[in-house]
Coordinates of N, CA and C in Angstrom, one line a residue:
Chain A
M648 N -5.8 73.7 -52.0 CA -5.0 72.6 -52.6 C -5.9 71.5 -53.1
S649 N -5.7 71.1 -54.3 CA -6.6 70.1 -54.9 C -6.4 68.7 -54.3
N650 N -7.4 67.9 -54.4 CA -7.3 66.6 -53.8 C -6.2 65.7 -54.4
E651 N -5.9 65.9 -55.7 CA -4.8 65.2 -56.4 C -3.5 65.5 -55.8
I652 N -3.3 66.8 -55.6 CA -2.0 67.3 -55.0 C -1.8 66.7 -53.6
M653 N -2.9 66.8 -52.8 CA -2.9 66.3 -51.4 C -2.6 64.8 -51.3
L654 N -3.3 64.1 -52.3 CA -3.1 62.6 -52.3 C -1.6 62.3 -52.7
G655 N -1.1 63.1 -53.7 CA 0.3 62.9 -54.1 C 1.2 63.1 -53.0
R656 N 1.0 64.2 -52.2 CA 1.8 64.6 -51.1 C 1.8 63.5 -50.0
S657 N 0.6 63.0 -49.8 CA 0.4 61.9 -48.7 C 1.2 60.6 -49.1
V658 N 1.1 60.3 -50.4 CA 1.8 59.1 -50.9 C 3.3 59.3 -50.8
G659 N 3.7 60.5 -51.1 CA 5.1 60.9 -51.0 C 5.6 60.7 -49.6
I660 N 4.9 61.3 -48.7 CA 5.3 61.2 -47.2 C 5.3 59.7 -46.8
A661 N 4.3 58.9 -47.2 CA 4.2 57.5 -46.8 C 5.5 56.8 -47.4
A662 N 5.8 57.1 -48.7 CA 6.9 56.4 -49.3 C 8.2 56.8 -48.6
G663 N 8.3 58.1 -48.2 CA 9.5 58.6 -47.5 C 9.7 57.9 -46.2
F664 N 8.6 57.6 -45.5 CA 8.6 56.9 -44.2 C 9.1 55.5 -44.4
M665 N 8.6 54.8 -45.5 CA 8.9 53.4 -45.8 C 10.4 53.3 -46.1
I666 N 10.9 54.3 -47.0 CA 12.3 54.3 -47.4 C 13.2 54.5 -46.1
G667 N 12.7 55.5 -45.3 CA 13.4 55.8 -44.0 C 13.5 54.6 -43.1
L668 N 12.4 53.9 -43.0 CA 12.5 52.7 -42.1 C 13.4 51.6 -42.7
I669 N 13.4 51.4 -44.0 CA 14.3 50.4 -44.6 C 15.7 50.8 -44.4
L670 N 16.0 52.1 -44.7 CA 17.4 52.7 -44.5 C 17.8 52.5 -43.1
A671 N 16.9 52.9 -42.1 CA 17.3 52.8 -40.7 C 17.7 51.4 -40.3
A672 N 16.9 50.4 -40.9 CA 17.1 49.0 -40.5 C 18.5 48.6 -41.1
I673 N 18.8 49.0 -42.3 CA 20.1 48.6 -42.9 C 21.3 49.3 -42.1
I674 N 21.1 50.6 -41.8 CA 22.1 51.4 -41.1 C 22.4 50.8 -39.7
F675 N 21.3 50.5 -39.0 CA 21.5 50.0 -37.6 C 22.1 48.6 -37.6
K676 N 21.8 47.8 -38.7 CA 22.4 46.5 -38.8 C 24.0 46.6 -38.8
F677 N 24.4 47.6 -39.6 CA 25.9 47.8 -39.7 C 26.5 48.6 -38.5
A678 N 25.6 49.3 -37.8 CA 26.1 50.1 -36.6 C 26.3 49.2 -35.4
N679 N 25.7 48.0 -35.5 CA 25.9 47.1 -34.3 C 27.1 46.2 -34.5
K680 N 27.8 46.0 -33.3 CA 29.1 45.3 -33.4 C 28.9 43.9 -33.9
D681 N 27.8 43.2 -33.6 CA 27.6 41.8 -34.1 C 26.8 41.7 -35.4
K682 N 26.6 42.9 -36.0 CA 25.9 43.0 -37.3 C 24.5 42.4 -37.3
K683 N 23.9 42.4 -36.1 CA 22.5 42.0 -35.9 C 21.7 43.3 -35.8
M684 N 20.5 43.2 -36.4 CA 19.7 44.4 -36.4 C 19.2 44.8 -35.0
K685 N 18.9 43.8 -34.2 CA 18.3 44.0 -32.9 C 19.4 44.4 -31.9
S686 N 19.1 45.4 -31.1 CA 20.0 45.8 -30.0 C 19.8 44.8 -28.8
Q687 N 20.9 44.5 -28.1 CA 20.7 43.6 -27.0 C 21.0 44.3 -25.7
Y688 N 20.0 44.1 -24.8 CA 20.1 44.8 -23.5 C 20.2 43.7 -22.4
D689 N 20.8 44.1 -21.3 CA 20.9 43.2 -20.1 C 19.6 43.3 -19.3
E690 N 19.4 42.4 -18.3 CA 18.2 42.3 -17.6 C 17.7 43.6 -16.9
R691 N 18.6 44.4 -16.4 CA 18.2 45.7 -15.8 C 17.8 46.7 -16.8
Q692 N 18.5 46.7 -17.9 CA 18.2 47.6 -19.0 C 16.8 47.3 -19.6
E693 N 16.5 46.0 -19.7 CA 15.1 45.6 -20.2 C 14.0 46.2 -19.3
L694 N 14.3 46.1 -18.0 CA 13.4 46.6 -16.9 C 13.2 48.1 -17.1
V695 N 14.3 48.8 -17.2 CA 14.2 50.2 -17.3 C 13.5 50.6 -18.6
R696 N 13.8 49.9 -19.7 CA 13.2 50.3 -20.9 C 11.7 50.0 -20.9
G697 N 11.3 49.0 -20.2 CA 9.8 48.8 -20.0 C 9.2 49.9 -19.3
K698 N 9.8 50.4 -18.2 CA 9.3 51.6 -17.5 C 9.3 52.8 -18.5
G699 N 10.3 52.9 -19.2 CA 10.4 54.1 -20.2 C 9.3 54.1 -21.2
Y700 N 8.9 52.9 -21.7 CA 7.8 52.7 -22.6 C 6.5 53.1 -22.0
K701 N 6.4 52.8 -20.7 CA 5.2 53.1 -19.9 C 5.0 54.6 -19.9
F702 N 6.1 55.3 -19.5 CA 6.1 56.8 -19.4 C 5.8 57.4 -20.8
A703 N 6.4 56.8 -21.8 CA 6.2 57.3 -23.2 C 4.7 57.2 -23.6
F704 N 4.1 56.0 -23.2 CA 2.7 55.8 -23.5 C 1.8 56.9 -22.9
W705 N 2.1 57.1 -21.6 CA 1.3 58.1 -20.9 C 1.5 59.5 -21.5
T706 N 2.7 59.8 -21.8 CA 3.1 61.1 -22.4 C 2.3 61.3 -23.8
F707 N 2.3 60.2 -24.6 CA 1.7 60.2 -25.8 C 0.2 60.5 -25.7
S708 N -0.4 59.8 -24.7 CA -1.9 59.9 -24.4 C -2.2 61.3 -24.0
V709 N -1.4 61.9 -23.1 CA -1.6 63.3 -22.6 C -1.5 64.3 -23.8
C710 N -0.4 64.1 -24.6 CA -0.2 65.0 -25.8 C -1.4 64.9 -26.7
E711 N -1.9 63.7 -27.0 CA -3.1 63.6 -27.9 C -4.3 64.3 -27.3
A712 N -4.5 64.1 -26.0 CA -5.6 64.8 -25.4 C -5.5 66.3 -25.5
V713 N -4.3 66.8 -25.2 CA -4.0 68.3 -25.3 C -4.3 68.8 -26.7
F714 N -3.8 68.1 -27.7 CA -4.0 68.5 -29.1 C -5.5 68.5 -29.4
M715 N -6.2 67.5 -28.9 CA -7.6 67.4 -29.2 C -8.4 68.6 -28.6
I716 N -8.0 68.9 -27.3 CA -8.6 70.1 -26.6 C -8.4 71.3 -27.4
I717 N -7.1 71.5 -27.8 CA -6.7 72.7 -28.6 C -7.6 72.8 -29.9
D718 N -7.7 71.6 -30.6 CA -8.5 71.6 -31.8 C -10.0 71.9 -31.6
M719 N -10.5 71.4 -30.4 CA -11.9 71.7 -30.1 C -12.1 73.2 -29.8
A720 N -11.1 73.8 -29.1 CA -11.2 75.2 -28.8 C -10.9 76.1 -29.9
F721 N -9.8 75.8 -30.7 CA -9.4 76.6 -31.8 C -9.3 75.7 -33.1
P722 N -10.4 75.4 -33.7 CA -10.4 74.5 -34.9 C -9.4 74.9 -36.0
N723 N -8.7 73.9 -36.4 CA -7.8 74.0 -37.6 C -6.5 74.8 -37.3
I724 N -6.2 75.1 -36.1 CA -5.0 75.9 -35.8 C -3.8 75.0 -35.9
V725 N -3.9 73.8 -35.3 CA -2.8 72.8 -35.4 C -3.2 71.7 -36.4
P726 N -2.5 71.6 -37.5 CA -2.8 70.6 -38.4 C -2.7 69.2 -37.8
L727 N -3.5 68.3 -38.3 CA -3.6 66.9 -37.8 C -2.2 66.2 -37.8
F728 N -1.5 66.3 -39.0 CA -0.3 65.6 -39.1 C 0.7 66.1 -38.1
F729 N 0.7 67.5 -37.8 CA 1.6 68.0 -36.8 C 1.3 67.5 -35.4
A730 N 0.0 67.5 -35.1 CA -0.4 67.0 -33.8 C 0.0 65.5 -33.6
A731 N -0.3 64.7 -34.6 CA 0.1 63.3 -34.5 C 1.6 63.1 -34.4
F732 N 2.3 63.8 -35.2 CA 3.8 63.6 -35.2 C 4.4 64.2 -34.0
A733 N 3.9 65.4 -33.5 CA 4.5 66.0 -32.3 C 4.3 65.1 -31.1
S734 N 3.1 64.4 -31.0 CA 2.9 63.5 -29.9 C 3.9 62.3 -29.9
I735 N 4.1 61.8 -31.1 CA 5.1 60.7 -31.2 C 6.5 61.2 -30.8
M736 N 6.8 62.4 -31.3 CA 8.2 62.9 -31.0 C 8.4 63.2 -29.5
I737 N 7.4 63.8 -28.9 CA 7.5 64.1 -27.5 C 7.6 62.8 -26.7
A738 N 6.8 61.8 -27.0 CA 6.8 60.5 -26.3 C 8.2 59.8 -26.6
G739 N 8.7 60.0 -27.8 CA 10.0 59.4 -28.1 C 11.1 60.1 -27.3
I740 N 11.0 61.4 -27.1 CA 12.0 62.1 -26.3 C 11.9 61.6 -24.9
V741 N 10.7 61.5 -24.3 CA 10.6 61.0 -23.0 C 11.3 59.6 -22.8
L742 N 11.0 58.7 -23.8 CA 11.6 57.4 -23.7 C 13.1 57.4 -23.8
A743 N 13.6 58.2 -24.7 CA 15.0 58.3 -24.9 C 15.7 58.9 -23.7
L744 N 15.2 60.0 -23.2 CA 15.8 60.7 -22.0 C 15.8 59.8 -20.8
Y745 N 14.7 59.1 -20.6 CA 14.6 58.2 -19.4 C 15.6 57.1 -19.5
C746 N 15.7 56.5 -20.7 CA 16.7 55.4 -20.9 C 18.1 55.9 -20.8
I747 N 18.4 57.0 -21.4 CA 19.7 57.6 -21.4 C 20.2 57.8 -19.9
F748 N 19.4 58.5 -19.1 CA 19.8 58.8 -17.8 C 19.7 57.6 -16.8
K749 N 19.1 56.5 -17.2 CA 19.1 55.3 -16.4 C 20.0 54.3 -16.9
G750 N 20.9 54.7 -17.9 CA 21.9 53.7 -18.4 C 21.3 52.6 -19.2
A751 N 20.2 52.8 -19.9 CA 19.6 51.7 -20.6 C 19.3 52.1 -22.1
Y752 N 20.0 53.1 -22.5 CA 19.8 53.5 -23.9 C 20.7 52.7 -24.9
W753 N 21.9 52.5 -24.5 CA 22.8 51.8 -25.4 C 22.8 50.3 -25.1
G754 N 22.6 49.5 -26.2 CA 22.6 48.1 -26.1 C 24.0 47.6 -25.9
M755 N 24.1 46.3 -25.5 CA 25.4 45.7 -25.3 C 26.2 45.6 -26.6
N756 N 25.4 45.5 -27.7 CA 26.1 45.2 -29.0 C 26.1 46.5 -29.9
N757 N 25.8 47.6 -29.3 CA 25.8 48.9 -30.1 C 27.2 49.5 -30.2
N758 N 27.6 49.9 -31.4 CA 28.8 50.7 -31.6 C 28.4 52.2 -31.4
R759 N 28.7 52.7 -30.3 CA 28.2 54.1 -30.0 C 28.7 55.1 -31.0
K760 N 29.9 55.0 -31.4 CA 30.5 56.0 -32.4 C 29.7 56.0 -33.7
R761 N 29.4 54.8 -34.2 CA 28.7 54.6 -35.4 C 27.2 55.2 -35.3
Y762 N 26.6 54.9 -34.1 CA 25.2 55.4 -33.9 C 25.2 56.9 -33.9
I763 N 26.2 57.5 -33.2 CA 26.3 58.9 -33.0 C 26.5 59.6 -34.4
A764 N 27.3 58.9 -35.2 CA 27.5 59.4 -36.6 C 26.2 59.4 -37.4
V765 N 25.4 58.3 -37.2 CA 24.1 58.2 -37.9 C 23.2 59.3 -37.4
F766 N 23.2 59.5 -36.1 CA 22.3 60.6 -35.5 C 22.7 62.0 -36.1
I767 N 24.0 62.2 -36.1 CA 24.5 63.5 -36.6 C 24.0 63.7 -38.1
A768 N 24.2 62.7 -38.9 CA 23.9 62.7 -40.3 C 22.3 62.9 -40.5
A769 N 21.6 62.2 -39.7 CA 20.1 62.4 -39.7 C 19.7 63.8 -39.3
G770 N 20.3 64.3 -38.3 CA 20.0 65.6 -37.8 C 20.3 66.7 -38.8
L771 N 21.5 66.5 -39.5 CA 21.9 67.5 -40.5 C 20.9 67.5 -41.7
I772 N 20.5 66.2 -42.1 CA 19.6 66.1 -43.3 C 18.3 66.8 -42.9
N773 N 17.8 66.5 -41.7 CA 16.5 67.1 -41.3 C 16.6 68.6 -41.2
F774 N 17.6 69.2 -40.6 CA 17.8 70.6 -40.5 C 17.9 71.3 -41.8
M775 N 18.7 70.6 -42.7 CA 18.9 71.2 -44.1 C 17.5 71.2 -44.8
S776 N 16.7 70.2 -44.7 CA 15.4 70.2 -45.3 C 14.5 71.3 -44.8
A777 N 14.6 71.4 -43.4 CA 13.8 72.5 -42.8 C 14.2 73.8 -43.2
I778 N 15.5 74.1 -43.3 CA 16.0 75.4 -43.7 C 15.6 75.7 -45.1
M779 N 15.7 74.7 -46.0 CA 15.4 74.9 -47.4 C 13.9 75.2 -47.5
A780 N 13.0 74.5 -46.7 CA 11.6 74.8 -46.7 C 11.3 76.2 -46.2
I781 N 12.1 76.7 -45.2 CA 11.9 78.1 -44.7 C 12.2 79.0 -45.8
V782 N 13.4 78.8 -46.4 CA 13.9 79.7 -47.5 C 12.9 79.8 -48.6
N783 N 12.4 78.6 -49.0 CA 11.4 78.6 -50.1 C 10.0 78.9 -49.7
G784 N 9.8 79.2 -48.5 CA 8.5 79.6 -48.0 C 7.5 78.5 -47.9
E785 N 8.0 77.3 -47.7 CA 7.1 76.1 -47.7 C 6.8 75.6 -46.3
M786 N 7.4 76.2 -45.3 CA 7.2 75.8 -43.9 C 5.8 76.2 -43.4
V787 N 5.5 77.5 -43.6 CA 4.2 78.0 -43.2 C 3.5 78.6 -44.5
V788 N 2.4 78.0 -44.8 CA 1.6 78.6 -46.0 C 0.2 79.0 -45.5
D789 N -0.2 80.2 -45.8 CA -1.4 80.8 -45.3 C -1.6 80.7 -43.8
G790 N -0.5 80.9 -43.1 CA -0.6 80.9 -41.6 C -0.7 79.5 -41.0
K791 N -0.5 78.4 -41.9 CA -0.6 77.0 -41.4 C 0.7 76.3 -41.6
L792 N 1.0 75.5 -40.6 CA 2.3 74.7 -40.7 C 2.1 73.6 -41.8
E793 N 3.2 73.4 -42.6 CA 3.2 72.4 -43.7 C 4.1 71.2 -43.3
P794 N 4.0 70.1 -44.0 CA 4.7 68.9 -43.6 C 6.2 69.1 -43.4
P795 N 6.9 70.1 -44.1 CA 8.4 70.2 -43.7 C 8.6 70.5 -42.2
S796 N 7.6 70.9 -41.5 CA 7.8 71.2 -40.1 C 8.2 69.9 -39.3
I797 N 7.8 68.7 -40.0 CA 8.2 67.4 -39.4 C 9.7 67.3 -39.3
N798 N 10.4 67.8 -40.4 CA 11.9 67.8 -40.4 C 12.5 68.6 -39.3
L799 N 11.8 69.7 -39.1 CA 12.3 70.6 -38.0 C 12.2 69.9 -36.6
M800 N 11.0 69.2 -36.4 CA 10.7 68.5 -35.2 C 11.8 67.4 -35.0
C801 N 12.0 66.6 -36.1 CA 13.0 65.5 -36.0 C 14.4 66.1 -35.6
G802 N 14.8 67.2 -36.3 CA 16.1 67.8 -36.0 C 16.2 68.2 -34.5
I803 N 15.1 68.8 -34.0 CA 15.1 69.3 -32.6 C 15.2 68.1 -31.7
M804 N 14.4 67.0 -32.0 CA 14.5 65.8 -31.2 C 15.9 65.2 -31.2
L805 N 16.5 65.2 -32.3 CA 17.9 64.6 -32.4 C 18.9 65.4 -31.6
V806 N 18.7 66.8 -31.6 CA 19.6 67.7 -30.8 C 19.4 67.4 -29.3
I807 N 18.1 67.3 -28.9 CA 17.8 67.0 -27.5 C 18.5 65.7 -27.0
I808 N 18.3 64.7 -27.9 CA 18.8 63.3 -27.5 C 20.4 63.4 -27.5
G809 N 20.9 64.2 -28.5 CA 22.4 64.3 -28.6 C 23.0 65.0 -27.3
V810 N 22.3 66.1 -26.9 CA 22.7 66.8 -25.7 C 22.7 65.8 -24.5
A811 N 21.6 65.1 -24.4 CA 21.4 64.1 -23.2 C 22.5 63.1 -23.3
I812 N 22.8 62.6 -24.5 CA 23.9 61.5 -24.6 C 25.2 62.1 -24.1
A813 N 25.5 63.4 -24.5 CA 26.7 64.1 -24.2 C 26.8 64.2 -22.7
I814 N 25.8 64.7 -22.0 CA 25.7 64.9 -20.6 C 26.0 63.5 -19.9
D815 N 25.3 62.5 -20.4 CA 25.4 61.2 -19.7 C 26.8 60.6 -19.9
S816 N 27.4 60.7 -21.1 CA 28.7 60.1 -21.2 C 29.7 60.9 -20.4
F817 N 29.5 62.2 -20.2 CA 30.4 62.9 -19.3 C 30.3 62.4 -17.9
R818 N 29.0 62.2 -17.5 CA 28.7 61.7 -16.1 C 29.3 60.3 -15.9
N819 N 29.1 59.5 -16.9 CA 29.6 58.1 -16.9 C 31.1 58.0 -16.8
K820 N 31.8 58.9 -17.6 CA 33.2 59.0 -17.6 C 33.7 59.3 -16.2
K821 N 33.1 60.3 -15.6 CA 33.4 60.8 -14.2 C 33.2 59.6 -13.2
E822 N 32.1 58.9 -13.4 CA 31.7 57.8 -12.4 C 32.7 56.7 -12.6
S823 N 33.1 56.3 -13.8 CA 34.0 55.2 -14.0 C 35.4 55.5 -13.6
E824 N 35.8 56.8 -13.5 CA 37.1 57.2 -13.1 C 37.2 57.1 -11.6
E825 N 36.0 57.2 -10.9 CA 36.1 57.2 -9.4 C 36.4 55.9 -8.8
Chain B
M1376 N 20.0 48.8 -0.2 CA 21.2 48.8 0.6 C 22.5 48.5 -0.2
K1377 N 23.5 49.2 0.0 CA 24.8 49.1 -0.8 C 25.4 47.7 -0.6
N1378 N 25.9 47.1 -1.7 CA 26.6 45.8 -1.6 C 28.1 46.1 -1.6
L1379 N 28.6 46.3 -0.4 CA 30.0 46.6 -0.2 C 30.8 45.4 -0.4
K1380 N 30.2 44.2 -0.1 CA 31.0 42.9 -0.3 C 31.4 42.7 -1.7
L1381 N 30.4 43.0 -2.6 CA 30.7 42.9 -4.0 C 31.8 43.8 -4.5
K1382 N 31.6 45.1 -4.0 CA 32.6 46.1 -4.4 C 34.0 45.7 -3.9
A1383 N 34.1 45.2 -2.7 CA 35.4 44.8 -2.1 C 36.0 43.6 -2.9
A1384 N 35.1 42.6 -3.2 CA 35.6 41.4 -4.0 C 36.1 41.8 -5.3
R1385 N 35.4 42.7 -6.0 CA 35.8 43.2 -7.3 C 37.1 44.0 -7.2
A1386 N 37.2 44.8 -6.2 CA 38.5 45.6 -6.0 C 39.6 44.7 -5.7
G1387 N 39.3 43.6 -4.9 CA 40.3 42.6 -4.5 C 40.9 41.9 -5.7
M1388 N 40.1 41.7 -6.7 CA 40.6 41.1 -7.9 C 41.2 42.1 -8.9
D1389 N 41.2 43.4 -8.5 CA 41.8 44.4 -9.3 C 41.0 44.6 -10.6
L1390 N 39.7 44.5 -10.5 CA 38.8 44.6 -11.7 C 38.0 45.9 -11.6
S1391 N 37.9 46.6 -12.7 CA 37.0 47.8 -12.7 C 35.6 47.3 -12.9
Q1392 N 34.6 48.2 -12.7 CA 33.2 47.9 -13.0 C 33.0 47.4 -14.4
D1393 N 33.8 48.1 -15.3 CA 33.7 47.8 -16.7 C 34.2 46.4 -17.0
D1394 N 35.3 46.0 -16.4 CA 35.9 44.7 -16.6 C 34.9 43.6 -16.1
L1395 N 34.3 43.8 -14.9 CA 33.4 42.8 -14.4 C 32.1 42.7 -15.3
A1396 N 31.7 43.9 -15.7 CA 30.5 43.9 -16.6 C 30.7 43.1 -17.9
K1397 N 31.9 43.3 -18.4 CA 32.3 42.5 -19.7 C 32.3 41.0 -19.4
A1398 N 32.9 40.7 -18.2 CA 33.0 39.3 -17.8 C 31.7 38.6 -17.7
V1399 N 30.7 39.3 -17.2 CA 29.4 38.7 -16.9 C 28.3 39.1 -18.0
G1400 N 28.7 39.9 -19.0 CA 27.8 40.2 -20.1 C 26.7 41.1 -19.8
V1401 N 27.0 42.2 -18.9 CA 26.0 43.2 -18.7 C 26.7 44.6 -18.9
S1402 N 25.9 45.6 -18.7 CA 26.5 47.0 -18.9 C 27.2 47.4 -17.6
R1403 N 28.1 48.4 -17.7 CA 28.8 48.8 -16.5 C 27.8 49.5 -15.5
Q1404 N 26.8 50.1 -16.0 CA 25.8 50.8 -15.2 C 25.1 49.8 -14.3
T1405 N 24.9 48.5 -14.9 CA 24.2 47.5 -14.1 C 25.0 47.1 -12.9
I1406 N 26.3 46.9 -13.1 CA 27.2 46.5 -12.0 C 27.2 47.6 -11.0
S1407 N 27.2 48.9 -11.5 CA 27.2 50.0 -10.6 C 25.9 50.0 -9.8
A1408 N 24.8 49.8 -10.4 CA 23.5 49.8 -9.8 C 23.4 48.7 -8.7
V1409 N 24.0 47.5 -9.0 CA 24.0 46.4 -8.0 C 24.8 46.8 -6.8
E1410 N 26.0 47.4 -7.1 CA 26.9 47.8 -5.9 C 26.2 48.9 -5.1
K1411 N 25.5 49.8 -5.7 CA 24.9 50.9 -5.0 C 23.6 50.4 -4.3
G1412 N 23.1 49.2 -4.7 CA 21.9 48.7 -4.1 C 20.6 49.3 -4.8
D1413 N 20.8 49.8 -5.9 CA 19.7 50.4 -6.7 C 19.0 49.3 -7.5
Y1414 N 19.6 48.2 -7.7 CA 19.0 47.1 -8.5 C 19.3 45.7 -7.9
N1415 N 18.2 45.0 -7.7 CA 18.3 43.6 -7.2 C 18.5 42.6 -8.4
P1416 N 19.7 42.1 -8.6 CA 19.9 41.2 -9.8 C 19.2 39.9 -9.7
T1417 N 18.9 39.3 -10.8 CA 18.3 38.0 -10.8 C 19.3 37.0 -10.3
I1418 N 18.8 35.8 -10.0 CA 19.8 34.7 -9.5 C 20.8 34.4 -10.6
N1419 N 20.4 34.4 -11.9 CA 21.3 34.1 -13.0 C 22.5 35.1 -13.0
L1420 N 22.2 36.4 -12.8 CA 23.3 37.4 -12.8 C 24.1 37.3 -11.5
C1421 N 23.5 37.0 -10.4 CA 24.2 36.7 -9.1 C 25.3 35.6 -9.3
I1422 N 24.8 34.5 -9.9 CA 25.7 33.4 -10.1 C 26.8 33.8 -11.1
A1423 N 26.5 34.5 -12.1 CA 27.6 34.9 -13.1 C 28.6 35.8 -12.4
I1424 N 28.1 36.7 -11.5 CA 29.1 37.6 -10.8 C 29.9 36.8 -9.9
C1425 N 29.3 35.8 -9.2 CA 30.0 34.9 -8.2 C 31.1 34.1 -8.9
K1426 N 30.8 33.6 -10.1 CA 31.7 32.8 -10.9 C 32.9 33.7 -11.3
A1427 N 32.6 34.9 -11.8 CA 33.6 35.8 -12.3 C 34.6 36.2 -11.1
L1428 N 34.0 36.3 -9.9 CA 34.8 36.8 -8.8 C 35.3 35.6 -7.9
N1429 N 35.1 34.4 -8.3 CA 35.5 33.2 -7.5 C 34.9 33.3 -6.1
K1430 N 33.7 33.6 -5.9 CA 33.0 33.7 -4.6 C 31.8 32.9 -4.6
T1431 N 31.2 32.7 -3.4 CA 29.9 32.0 -3.4 C 28.8 33.0 -3.3
L1432 N 27.6 32.5 -3.5 CA 26.4 33.4 -3.4 C 26.4 34.0 -2.0
D1433 N 26.6 33.2 -1.0 CA 26.6 33.6 0.4 C 27.6 34.7 0.7
E1434 N 28.8 34.5 0.1 CA 29.8 35.5 0.4 C 29.5 36.9 -0.2
L1435 N 28.8 36.9 -1.3 CA 28.5 38.2 -1.9 C 27.1 38.8 -1.7
F1436 N 26.2 37.9 -1.6 CA 24.8 38.4 -1.5 C 24.0 38.1 -0.3
W1437 N 24.5 37.3 0.7 CA 23.8 37.0 1.9 C 24.0 38.1 2.9
E1438 N 22.8 38.7 3.4 CA 23.0 39.8 4.3 C 23.3 39.2 5.7
D1439 N 24.3 39.8 6.4 CA 24.7 39.3 7.7 C 23.7 39.9 8.8

């Protein structure tokens, strides 16, 4: 792949991230009951989230070390973008699951239904992009994973978080009925 | 240690955990954690809970 194409692709991915961030900020502003962008947590939730970030940090560090060892043992098997993104995703999943099961995922001002709708839409967009990449043969080229694999990872992450939210809300419903 | 006094006071006022949580501005899980003894609330939250339940700090949070 020529340098120009690679540069173009990198700029495209960076632009995609920026647009995604801006869109996320706008969507989350309207998903909150008080129309504020920031989610508000009570004192226990803040404490739990702090611990969650600690676990996520250690998870991220371990993932990075594992990918580094894999790269040293089998050079160029795992692309750099995949290793970097997978570490972020795995750490994000650890943070989300810890917060969900400790009752610190949803902020006081979050409209859960709107958030879940956003998650489902994001999941569908990512899975559709991944499926299109598989169909067009852009997921794996010359035995190497290509950037559309990020969409697949995002989709899988959203499914894991969605399942955890469903389990937690079932458990919560049962607990509040008691 | 479980806070049975808090649970009894809340039930005495016919409030659910959710109702009390809304009254003091925290999540239902936080009230549940305080009642189960899994979380030690700050003095600010203790005062807010006491005010919502018309009780004193001693009545709800002092160990006998």
